Amino acid sequence: MKMDEKQISEIVKNVINSMAGEQKTTAAASNYKGVFATMTEALEAVNQAYKKYRSYSVAQREQMIQKIRELTLNEAEELAKLGVSETGMGRVSDKIIKHQLVANKTPGTEDLKPGVMTGDSGLTLVEMAPYGVIGSITPSTNPSETVICNSIGMIAAGNGVVFNPHPNACKTANYAVDLVNRAIVAAGGPENLVVSVEKPTMDTSKEMMNSPIVRMLVATGGPGVVRTLLSSGKKAIGAGAGNPPVIVDETADIKKAARDIVAGASFDNNLPCIAEKECFAVDSIASQLIASMQEAGAYLLKGKEIDALVKLALIEKDGKYSINKNWVGKDAGRFLKELGIQSDARLIICETDALHPFVQVEMMMPILAVVRVADIDEAIEKAVAAEHGNRHSAHIHSKNVDHLTRFAREIETTIFVKNAPSYAGIGAGGEGYTTFTIAGPTGEGLTATHSFTRQRRCVMVDGLHIV
Ligand code: NAD
């Protein structure tokens, strides 16, 4: 068979394109698998993929998930570096740990547990069925972690997924979409079961939310996005903001409490929504705690230095403070350098009163205010107020069972960690699985495969009941 020049050049072009497609780590976002120029195309593609996926067995789903875990572990460093370089937030070494946590501890198909009722009238089964295509909005603080974690749970439940990632972190999120697609296809699954858009905007988000193809919505982010999704008229899971307090009382192992708090509050520069964001220390041990925090790697700021840090990290308008987004997730050393201090401390600490903006505002910066309180009563009262009713996360260091129990009852958070760094609450050094979508407002708690299912009942009367 003879080929003309046009045919040859077409073949060469295809080979070059497919090679470029394989060099995923350096390819432009537009070459990413599952990432489309428009939301309309993304929705159509995932709809087709979901229809194919309906015929796949649970065992096949699990093979895909195993492959996602494998690729996530292989590419954890790449994902971490991309996340830090695109967003300018967080720490590469901590983001590697976050990806390893996602790969190793996000539940898969084993979380699908049927219900059974048998009796004189026969047999009734309750099975966990997929919703269909789920629309997921993801944050800038854990861009690839959330995409991979949500993908595992949603796919394990038999769904397809369309993401509208945070615009400031969309390259990282879309790299993760590409990774998930590579894994699915390598394990024999359909193309485009997980999709996204190259340039997410409020318009693409709106199109996604309003599309009849999308049967369930999941929002991971601040209060704005959760409110928007909950007013969509669709089934929605909202994973919103927190401002987790940590209490240290006089019965705690103070040195360990200090080490744990410095580790938790500085992890990924305090980006995690579960991280300790203000500390209430009972007066009799407060000085010892602060000294132990310094020993554990924190830098103590005092007096005018604290005021200078407020000016840097926060924006004041009409007496109200909000975060200066340019400083979210930055290293402690960068703040200190700006204040003329040379230090490689992981965390900045300072003593303030309970109404100080460092206590009241969800900072997401490696800055922890320590508030001196008279006793556990005052600690609980002020910690509950600082959490602002988010009911997200709270932590305590104490050996007094009554104190532990009272604080847990009064603060009513989704996650409550005792005598450990905050990240123990998502399975890092604590029992239990992990998630990066913690649904406080809508009550699913730490989401997992079962959260992304519909319960369906199947009834057989007078048969299959064998006793
Ligand atoms: P963000 O709220 O700025 O953005 C989150 C996502 O929502 C982004 O994709 C953004 O584009 C989108 N968005 C924002 N407002 C929207 C609106 N009105 N309509 C539609 N989409 C909208 O949050 P961020 O800065 O990326 O992340 C930090 C926040 O997320 C913190 O408040 C943190 O506590 C929270 N968070 C919560 C969890 C959790 O599991 N509960 C996990 C991570 C982060």
Coordinates of C-alpha atoms and ligand atoms in Angstrom, one line a residue:
M1 CA 0.0 0.0 0.0
K2 CA 1.4 3.4 -1.0
M3 CA 0.9 6.4 1.2
D4 CA 0.9 10.0 0.0
E5 CA 2.7 12.8 1.9
K6 CA -0.4 14.0 3.6
Q7 CA -1.1 10.5 5.1
I8 CA 2.5 10.2 6.3
S9 CA 2.4 13.6 7.9
E10 CA -0.9 12.7 9.6
I11 CA 0.6 9.6 11.1
V12 CA 3.7 11.5 12.3
K13 CA 1.4 14.1 13.9
N14 CA -0.6 11.3 15.6
V15 CA 2.6 9.6 17.0
I16 CA 3.9 12.9 18.3
N17 CA 0.6 13.7 19.9
S18 CA 0.4 10.3 21.6
M19 CA 4.0 10.5 22.8
A20 CA 3.2 13.9 24.3
G21 CA 0.2 12.4 25.9
E22 CA 2.4 9.8 27.7
Q23 CA 4.8 12.4 29.1
K24 CA 2.2 13.4 31.6
T25 CA 4.4 15.0 34.1
T26 CA 5.4 17.8 31.8
A27 CA 2.4 18.0 29.5
A28 CA 0.3 21.1 29.4
A29 CA -3.1 20.9 31.2
S30 CA -4.9 20.6 27.8
N31 CA -3.1 17.3 27.2
Y32 CA -4.4 15.8 30.4
K33 CA -6.7 12.9 30.1
G34 CA -10.3 13.7 31.2
V35 CA -9.7 17.5 31.1
F36 CA -11.9 19.3 28.6
A37 CA -12.0 22.8 27.1
T38 CA -15.7 23.3 28.1
M39 CA -18.0 22.0 30.8
T40 CA -20.5 20.9 28.1
E41 CA -17.9 18.5 26.6
A42 CA -16.8 17.3 30.0
L43 CA -20.4 16.5 31.1
E44 CA -21.1 14.7 27.8
A45 CA -18.0 12.6 28.1
V46 CA -18.6 11.6 31.8
N47 CA -22.2 10.8 31.0
Q48 CA -21.1 8.3 28.3
A49 CA -18.4 6.9 30.5
Y50 CA -20.9 6.4 33.4
K51 CA -23.3 4.5 31.1
K52 CA -20.4 2.1 30.2
Y53 CA -19.3 1.9 33.9
R54 CA -22.8 0.6 34.9
S55 CA -21.8 -2.9 33.5
Y56 CA -18.5 -3.1 35.4
S57 CA -18.3 -5.5 38.4
V58 CA -17.4 -4.4 41.9
A59 CA -14.2 -6.4 41.5
Q60 CA -13.3 -4.4 38.4
R61 CA -14.0 -1.2 40.3
E62 CA -11.6 -2.3 43.0
Q63 CA -8.8 -3.0 40.4
M64 CA -9.1 0.6 39.2
I65 CA -8.9 1.9 42.7
Q66 CA -5.8 -0.2 43.4
K67 CA -4.2 1.3 40.3
I68 CA -5.1 4.9 41.5
R69 CA -3.5 4.1 44.8
E70 CA -0.3 2.8 43.1
L71 CA 0.0 5.8 40.8
T72 CA -0.7 8.2 43.6
L73 CA 2.2 6.7 45.7
N74 CA 4.5 6.7 42.6
E75 CA 3.7 10.4 41.8
A76 CA 3.2 11.8 45.3
E77 CA 6.3 13.9 45.1
E78 CA 5.4 15.3 41.7
L79 CA 1.9 16.2 42.9
A80 CA 3.3 17.8 46.0
K81 CA 5.8 19.9 44.1
L82 CA 3.2 21.0 41.6
G83 CA 0.7 21.9 44.3
V84 CA 3.3 24.1 46.1
S85 CA 4.6 25.7 42.9
E86 CA 1.1 26.5 41.5
T87 CA -0.5 27.8 44.7
G88 CA 2.5 29.1 46.5
M89 CA 1.1 27.4 49.6
G90 CA 2.2 24.6 51.9
R91 CA 5.2 22.4 52.3
V92 CA 6.3 19.7 49.7
S93 CA 7.4 17.2 52.4
D94 CA 4.0 17.4 54.2
K95 CA 2.0 17.3 50.9
I96 CA 3.9 14.1 50.1
I97 CA 2.6 12.6 53.3
K98 CA -0.9 13.8 52.5
H99 CA -0.9 12.0 49.2
Q100 CA 0.5 8.8 50.8
L101 CA -2.4 9.1 53.3
V102 CA -4.9 9.4 50.5
A103 CA -3.4 6.4 48.7
N104 CA -3.2 4.2 51.7
K105 CA -6.2 5.0 53.8
T106 CA -9.1 6.2 51.6
P107 CA -11.7 3.4 51.7
G108 CA -12.6 1.6 48.5
T109 CA -15.3 -0.9 47.6
E110 CA -15.0 -2.7 51.0
D111 CA -17.0 0.2 52.4
L112 CA -20.1 -1.0 50.4
K113 CA -22.1 -3.0 53.0
P114 CA -25.5 -4.3 52.1
G115 CA -28.4 -4.5 54.6
V116 CA -30.5 -7.6 55.0
M117 CA -33.9 -8.2 56.7
T118 CA -35.3 -11.7 56.8
G119 CA -38.4 -13.1 58.5
D120 CA -41.7 -14.8 58.0
S121 CA -42.5 -12.6 55.0
G122 CA -39.4 -13.3 53.0
L123 CA -36.2 -11.5 52.3
T124 CA -35.5 -7.8 51.9
L125 CA -32.1 -6.5 50.7
V126 CA -30.8 -2.9 51.0
E127 CA -28.0 -2.2 48.6
M128 CA -25.7 0.8 48.2
A129 CA -26.2 2.0 44.6
P130 CA -24.4 4.7 42.7
Y131 CA -26.0 8.2 42.4
G132 CA -24.8 8.5 38.8
V133 CA -22.6 11.5 37.9
I134 CA -21.4 13.5 40.9
G135 CA -20.3 17.1 40.6
S136 CA -17.5 18.0 42.9
I137 CA -16.0 21.4 43.8
T138 CA -12.5 21.3 45.3
P139 CA -10.4 23.7 47.3
S140 CA -7.0 25.3 46.7
T141 CA -5.6 24.0 50.0
N142 CA -5.6 20.3 49.1
P143 CA -6.1 20.4 45.3
S144 CA -4.9 17.0 44.2
E145 CA -5.5 15.3 47.5
T146 CA -9.2 16.1 47.3
V147 CA -9.5 15.1 43.7
I148 CA -7.9 11.7 44.3
C149 CA -9.7 11.0 47.6
N150 CA -13.1 11.9 46.2
S151 CA -12.4 10.0 43.0
I152 CA -11.6 6.8 45.0
G153 CA -14.7 7.0 47.1
M154 CA -17.1 8.1 44.3
I155 CA -15.8 5.5 41.8
A156 CA -15.8 2.7 44.4
A157 CA -19.5 3.5 44.8
G158 CA -20.0 3.1 41.1
N159 CA -20.3 6.8 40.1
G160 CA -18.7 9.0 37.5
V161 CA -17.3 12.4 38.6
V162 CA -17.1 15.8 37.1
F163 CA -14.8 18.3 39.0
N164 CA -14.8 22.0 39.0
P165 CA -11.5 22.7 40.8
H166 CA -10.4 25.9 42.4
P167 CA -9.2 28.2 39.6
N168 CA -5.9 29.0 41.5
A169 CA -5.1 25.3 41.8
C170 CA -6.5 23.8 38.6
K171 CA -3.3 22.6 37.0
T172 CA -2.6 20.5 40.1
A173 CA -6.2 19.3 40.4
N174 CA -6.2 18.5 36.7
Y175 CA -2.9 16.6 36.9
A176 CA -4.7 14.5 39.5
V177 CA -7.7 14.0 37.2
D178 CA -5.3 12.8 34.5
L179 CA -3.6 10.4 37.0
V180 CA -7.0 9.0 37.9
N181 CA -7.9 8.5 34.3
R182 CA -4.6 6.9 33.5
A183 CA -5.1 4.5 36.3
I184 CA -8.7 3.6 35.4
V185 CA -7.8 3.0 31.7
A186 CA -4.7 0.9 32.7
A187 CA -7.0 -1.3 34.9
G188 CA -9.4 -1.8 32.0
G189 CA -12.0 0.9 32.9
P190 CA -13.7 3.4 30.6
E191 CA -12.1 6.6 29.5
N192 CA -13.4 9.9 31.0
L193 CA -15.0 8.4 34.1
V194 CA -13.5 11.3 35.9
V195 CA -13.5 14.7 34.1
S196 CA -12.7 18.3 34.6
V197 CA -12.4 21.6 32.8
E198 CA -9.1 23.2 31.7
K199 CA -10.2 26.7 33.1
P200 CA -12.8 26.4 35.8
T201 CA -14.8 29.5 36.5
M202 CA -18.0 30.4 38.3
D203 CA -19.8 29.9 35.0
T204 CA -18.5 26.3 34.5
S205 CA -19.5 25.7 38.2
K206 CA -23.0 26.9 37.5
E207 CA -23.3 24.8 34.4
M208 CA -22.2 21.8 36.3
M209 CA -24.6 22.4 39.2
N210 CA -27.5 22.9 36.8
S211 CA -26.9 20.1 34.4
P212 CA -29.5 17.3 34.5
I213 CA -26.5 14.8 34.0
V214 CA -25.3 15.7 37.6
R215 CA -27.3 13.9 40.2
M216 CA -25.4 14.8 43.4
L217 CA -23.1 17.7 44.4
V218 CA -20.2 17.7 46.8
A219 CA -18.5 20.9 47.9
T220 CA -15.2 21.0 49.7
G221 CA -14.3 24.6 50.7
G222 CA -15.3 27.7 52.6
P223 CA -18.8 28.8 53.6
G224 CA -19.6 30.5 50.2
V225 CA -19.4 27.3 48.1
V226 CA -21.2 25.2 50.7
R227 CA -24.1 27.7 50.8
T228 CA -24.3 27.8 47.0
L229 CA -24.4 24.1 46.7
L230 CA -27.0 23.6 49.4
S231 CA -29.3 26.0 47.7
S232 CA -29.0 24.1 44.4
G233 CA -32.1 22.0 44.9
K234 CA -30.0 18.8 44.4
K235 CA -28.7 16.3 46.9
A236 CA -25.6 17.9 48.2
I237 CA -22.8 17.2 50.6
G238 CA -21.2 20.2 52.1
A239 CA -17.7 20.1 53.6
G240 CA -17.1 23.5 55.0
A241 CA -14.7 25.8 57.0
G242 CA -13.4 25.2 60.5
N243 CA -11.4 27.1 63.1
P244 CA -10.3 24.3 65.4
P245 CA -9.3 25.2 69.0
V246 CA -7.0 23.1 71.1
I247 CA -7.2 23.1 74.9
V248 CA -4.4 22.1 77.2
D249 CA -5.3 21.7 80.9
E250 CA -3.2 21.2 84.0
T251 CA -3.4 17.4 83.9
A252 CA -1.8 17.1 80.4
D253 CA 1.6 15.8 79.6
I254 CA 2.8 19.3 78.8
K255 CA 5.9 18.5 76.8
K256 CA 4.0 16.0 74.6
A257 CA 1.1 18.4 74.2
A258 CA 3.5 21.1 73.0
R259 CA 5.2 18.7 70.5
D260 CA 1.8 17.5 69.2
I261 CA 0.4 21.0 68.9
V262 CA 3.5 22.3 67.0
A263 CA 3.4 19.3 64.7
G264 CA -0.3 19.6 64.0
A265 CA -0.5 23.4 63.7
S266 CA 2.6 23.6 61.4
F267 CA 1.7 20.6 59.2
D268 CA 1.5 21.9 55.6
N269 CA 1.8 25.4 57.1
N270 CA -1.6 25.1 58.8
L271 CA -3.6 24.6 55.5
P272 CA -5.6 21.6 56.7
C273 CA -9.1 22.6 57.9
I274 CA -8.6 20.2 60.9
A275 CA -5.3 21.8 62.1
E276 CA -5.0 23.5 65.5
K277 CA -5.8 27.2 64.8
E278 CA -5.8 28.7 68.4
C279 CA -4.8 27.3 71.7
F280 CA -6.4 27.8 75.2
A281 CA -4.0 26.9 78.0
V282 CA -4.9 26.8 81.7
D283 CA -2.9 29.5 83.5
S284 CA -1.1 27.1 85.9
I285 CA 0.7 25.4 82.9
A286 CA 0.5 28.1 80.2
S287 CA 4.1 29.3 80.6
Q288 CA 5.5 25.8 80.7
L289 CA 3.5 25.0 77.6
I290 CA 4.8 28.0 75.7
A291 CA 8.4 27.2 76.7
S292 CA 7.9 23.6 75.6
M293 CA 6.5 24.7 72.3
Q294 CA 9.6 26.8 71.7
E295 CA 11.7 23.7 72.5
A296 CA 9.6 21.8 69.9
G297 CA 10.4 24.3 67.1
A298 CA 8.0 27.2 67.6
Y299 CA 9.1 30.9 67.6
L300 CA 7.5 33.1 70.2
L301 CA 6.6 36.7 69.1
K302 CA 5.9 39.4 71.7
G303 CA 4.5 43.0 71.9
K304 CA 4.9 45.1 68.8
E305 CA 6.1 42.1 66.8
I306 CA 2.6 40.7 67.2
D307 CA 1.0 43.9 65.9
A308 CA 3.3 43.9 62.9
L309 CA 2.3 40.3 62.1
V310 CA -1.4 41.2 62.3
K311 CA -0.7 43.9 59.7
L312 CA 1.0 41.4 57.4
A313 CA -1.3 38.4 57.7
L314 CA -4.7 40.1 58.0
I315 CA -6.7 42.9 56.3
E316 CA -8.7 45.2 58.5
K317 CA -11.9 46.9 57.3
D318 CA -14.3 48.7 59.7
G319 CA -12.9 46.8 62.6
K320 CA -13.4 43.4 60.9
Y321 CA -10.5 41.2 60.0
S322 CA -10.1 38.9 57.1
I323 CA -7.1 36.9 55.8
N324 CA -4.5 38.4 53.5
K325 CA -4.7 35.7 50.8
N326 CA -1.1 36.4 49.7
W327 CA 0.1 35.0 53.0
V328 CA -2.1 31.8 53.3
G329 CA 0.0 28.7 53.6
K330 CA 3.4 30.4 53.6
D331 CA 6.4 29.2 55.6
A332 CA 6.8 30.6 59.1
G333 CA 10.3 31.7 58.2
R334 CA 8.9 34.0 55.5
F335 CA 6.7 35.9 57.9
L336 CA 9.6 36.2 60.4
K337 CA 11.9 37.4 57.7
E338 CA 9.4 40.1 56.8
L339 CA 9.6 41.2 60.5
G340 CA 13.4 41.3 60.4
I341 CA 13.8 37.9 62.2
Q342 CA 16.0 35.1 60.9
S343 CA 14.6 31.8 61.9
D344 CA 13.7 28.4 60.4
A345 CA 11.0 27.8 63.0
R346 CA 8.0 25.8 61.6
L347 CA 5.4 27.7 63.7
I348 CA 5.0 31.2 65.1
I349 CA 3.3 31.4 68.5
C350 CA 2.2 34.5 70.5
E351 CA 0.1 35.2 73.6
T352 CA -3.1 37.1 72.9
D353 CA -6.6 37.5 74.4
A354 CA -9.5 35.4 73.2
L355 CA -11.0 38.1 71.0
H356 CA -7.8 38.7 69.1
P357 CA -8.2 38.2 65.3
F358 CA -5.5 35.4 65.4
V359 CA -8.0 33.5 67.5
Q360 CA -11.2 34.4 65.7
V361 CA -10.2 34.3 62.1
E362 CA -9.5 31.0 60.2
M363 CA -6.0 31.9 59.3
M364 CA -4.5 28.9 57.4
M365 CA -1.1 30.2 58.3
P366 CA 1.6 28.7 60.6
I367 CA 0.6 31.2 63.4
L368 CA -0.9 30.0 66.6
A369 CA -2.3 32.3 69.3
V370 CA -2.1 31.0 72.8
V371 CA -4.8 32.3 75.2
R372 CA -4.3 32.0 79.0
V373 CA -7.5 30.9 80.8
A374 CA -8.2 30.4 84.5
D375 CA -9.5 26.9 84.3
I376 CA -11.2 24.3 82.1
D377 CA -14.6 26.1 82.4
E378 CA -13.2 29.2 80.8
A379 CA -11.2 27.2 78.3
I380 CA -14.3 25.3 77.0
E381 CA -16.4 28.5 76.9
K382 CA -13.8 30.4 74.9
A383 CA -12.9 27.5 72.6
V384 CA -16.6 26.9 71.7
A385 CA -17.0 30.6 70.9
A386 CA -13.8 30.6 68.7
E387 CA -15.1 27.6 66.7
H388 CA -18.0 29.7 65.6
G389 CA -20.5 26.8 65.5
N390 CA -18.8 25.3 62.5
R391 CA -18.8 22.0 64.4
H392 CA -15.8 21.0 62.3
S393 CA -12.8 19.9 64.5
A394 CA -11.5 20.5 68.1
H395 CA -8.7 19.0 70.1
I396 CA -7.6 18.7 73.7
H397 CA -4.7 17.6 75.8
S398 CA -5.8 16.3 79.2
K399 CA -5.9 13.2 81.4
N400 CA -9.1 14.2 83.1
V401 CA -11.9 12.1 81.7
D402 CA -14.5 14.6 82.8
H403 CA -12.7 17.5 81.0
L404 CA -12.4 15.4 77.8
T405 CA -16.0 14.4 77.9
R406 CA -17.4 17.8 78.7
F407 CA -15.4 19.5 75.9
A408 CA -16.5 16.9 73.3
R409 CA -20.2 17.3 74.4
E410 CA -20.1 21.1 74.4
I411 CA -18.3 21.7 71.1
E412 CA -20.1 19.1 69.1
T413 CA -17.5 18.9 66.3
T414 CA -17.3 16.3 63.6
I415 CA -13.7 15.5 64.6
F416 CA -12.5 15.6 68.2
V417 CA -8.8 14.5 68.9
K418 CA -7.6 13.8 72.4
N419 CA -3.8 13.8 73.3
A420 CA -2.5 13.8 69.7
P421 CA -1.8 16.1 66.8
S422 CA -4.9 17.1 64.9
Y423 CA -4.1 15.0 61.9
A424 CA -4.7 11.8 64.0
G425 CA -8.3 12.7 63.3
I426 CA -8.0 11.8 59.7
G427 CA -6.1 8.6 60.3
A428 CA -2.5 9.9 60.4
G429 CA -1.2 8.3 63.6
G430 CA -4.8 7.6 64.7
E431 CA -7.2 4.7 64.0
G432 CA -9.7 5.0 61.2
Y433 CA -9.7 5.8 57.5
T434 CA -8.9 9.1 55.9
T435 CA -10.8 11.7 53.9
F436 CA -10.2 15.2 52.6
T437 CA -13.9 15.9 52.5
I438 CA -15.2 16.3 56.0
A439 CA -18.9 17.0 55.8
G440 CA -19.9 18.8 59.0
P441 CA -22.7 21.1 57.7
T442 CA -24.6 18.2 56.0
G443 CA -23.7 15.6 58.6
E444 CA -22.1 12.8 56.6
G445 CA -19.0 13.3 58.7
L446 CA -15.8 11.9 57.3
T447 CA -17.0 11.0 53.9
A448 CA -16.2 7.6 52.4
T449 CA -17.6 5.3 49.6
H450 CA -20.9 4.8 51.4
S451 CA -21.5 8.6 51.5
F452 CA -21.7 8.6 47.7
T453 CA -24.4 6.0 47.4
R454 CA -28.2 5.7 47.3
Q455 CA -29.9 3.1 49.4
R456 CA -32.1 0.9 47.3
R457 CA -34.4 -1.7 48.8
C458 CA -35.3 -5.0 47.0
V459 CA -38.1 -7.1 48.5
M460 CA -38.9 -10.8 47.9
V461 CA -42.1 -11.9 49.6
D462 CA -42.6 -15.5 50.8
G463 CA -39.4 -16.7 49.2
L464 CA -35.6 -17.0 49.7
H465 CA -36.1 -16.9 53.4
I466 CA -34.6 -20.3 54.3
V467 CA -35.2 -20.9 58.0
Ligands
NAD1 P1 -12.8 28.4 48.7 O1 -14.1 28.4 49.5 O2 -12.2 29.7 48.3 O3 -12.9 27.6 47.4 C1 -13.4 26.2 47.4 C2 -14.0 25.9 46.1 O4 -15.2 26.6 46.0 C3 -13.2 26.4 44.9 O5 -13.2 25.5 43.9 C4 -13.9 27.7 44.5 O6 -13.6 28.1 43.2 C5 -15.3 27.4 44.8 N1 -16.2 28.4 45.2 C6 -16.0 29.4 46.1 N2 -17.1 30.2 46.2 C7 -18.0 29.6 45.4 C8 -19.4 29.9 45.1 N3 -20.0 30.9 45.6 N4 -20.0 29.1 44.1 C9 -19.4 28.1 43.6 N5 -18.1 27.8 43.8 C10 -17.4 28.5 44.7 O7 -11.8 27.6 49.7 P2 -10.2 27.4 49.6 O8 -9.5 28.7 50.0 O9 -9.8 26.8 48.3 O10 -10.1 26.3 50.8 C11 -10.0 26.7 52.1 C12 -11.4 26.6 52.8 O11 -11.9 25.3 52.6 C13 -11.2 26.7 54.3 O12 -12.3 27.4 54.8 C14 -11.2 25.3 54.8 O13 -11.6 25.2 56.1 C15 -12.1 24.7 53.8 N6 -11.9 23.2 53.7 C16 -12.8 22.4 54.2 C17 -12.5 21.0 54.1 C18 -13.5 20.0 54.7 O14 -13.3 18.8 54.4 N7 -14.5 20.4 55.5 C19 -11.4 20.5 53.4 C20 -10.5 21.5 52.8 C21 -10.8 22.8 53.0

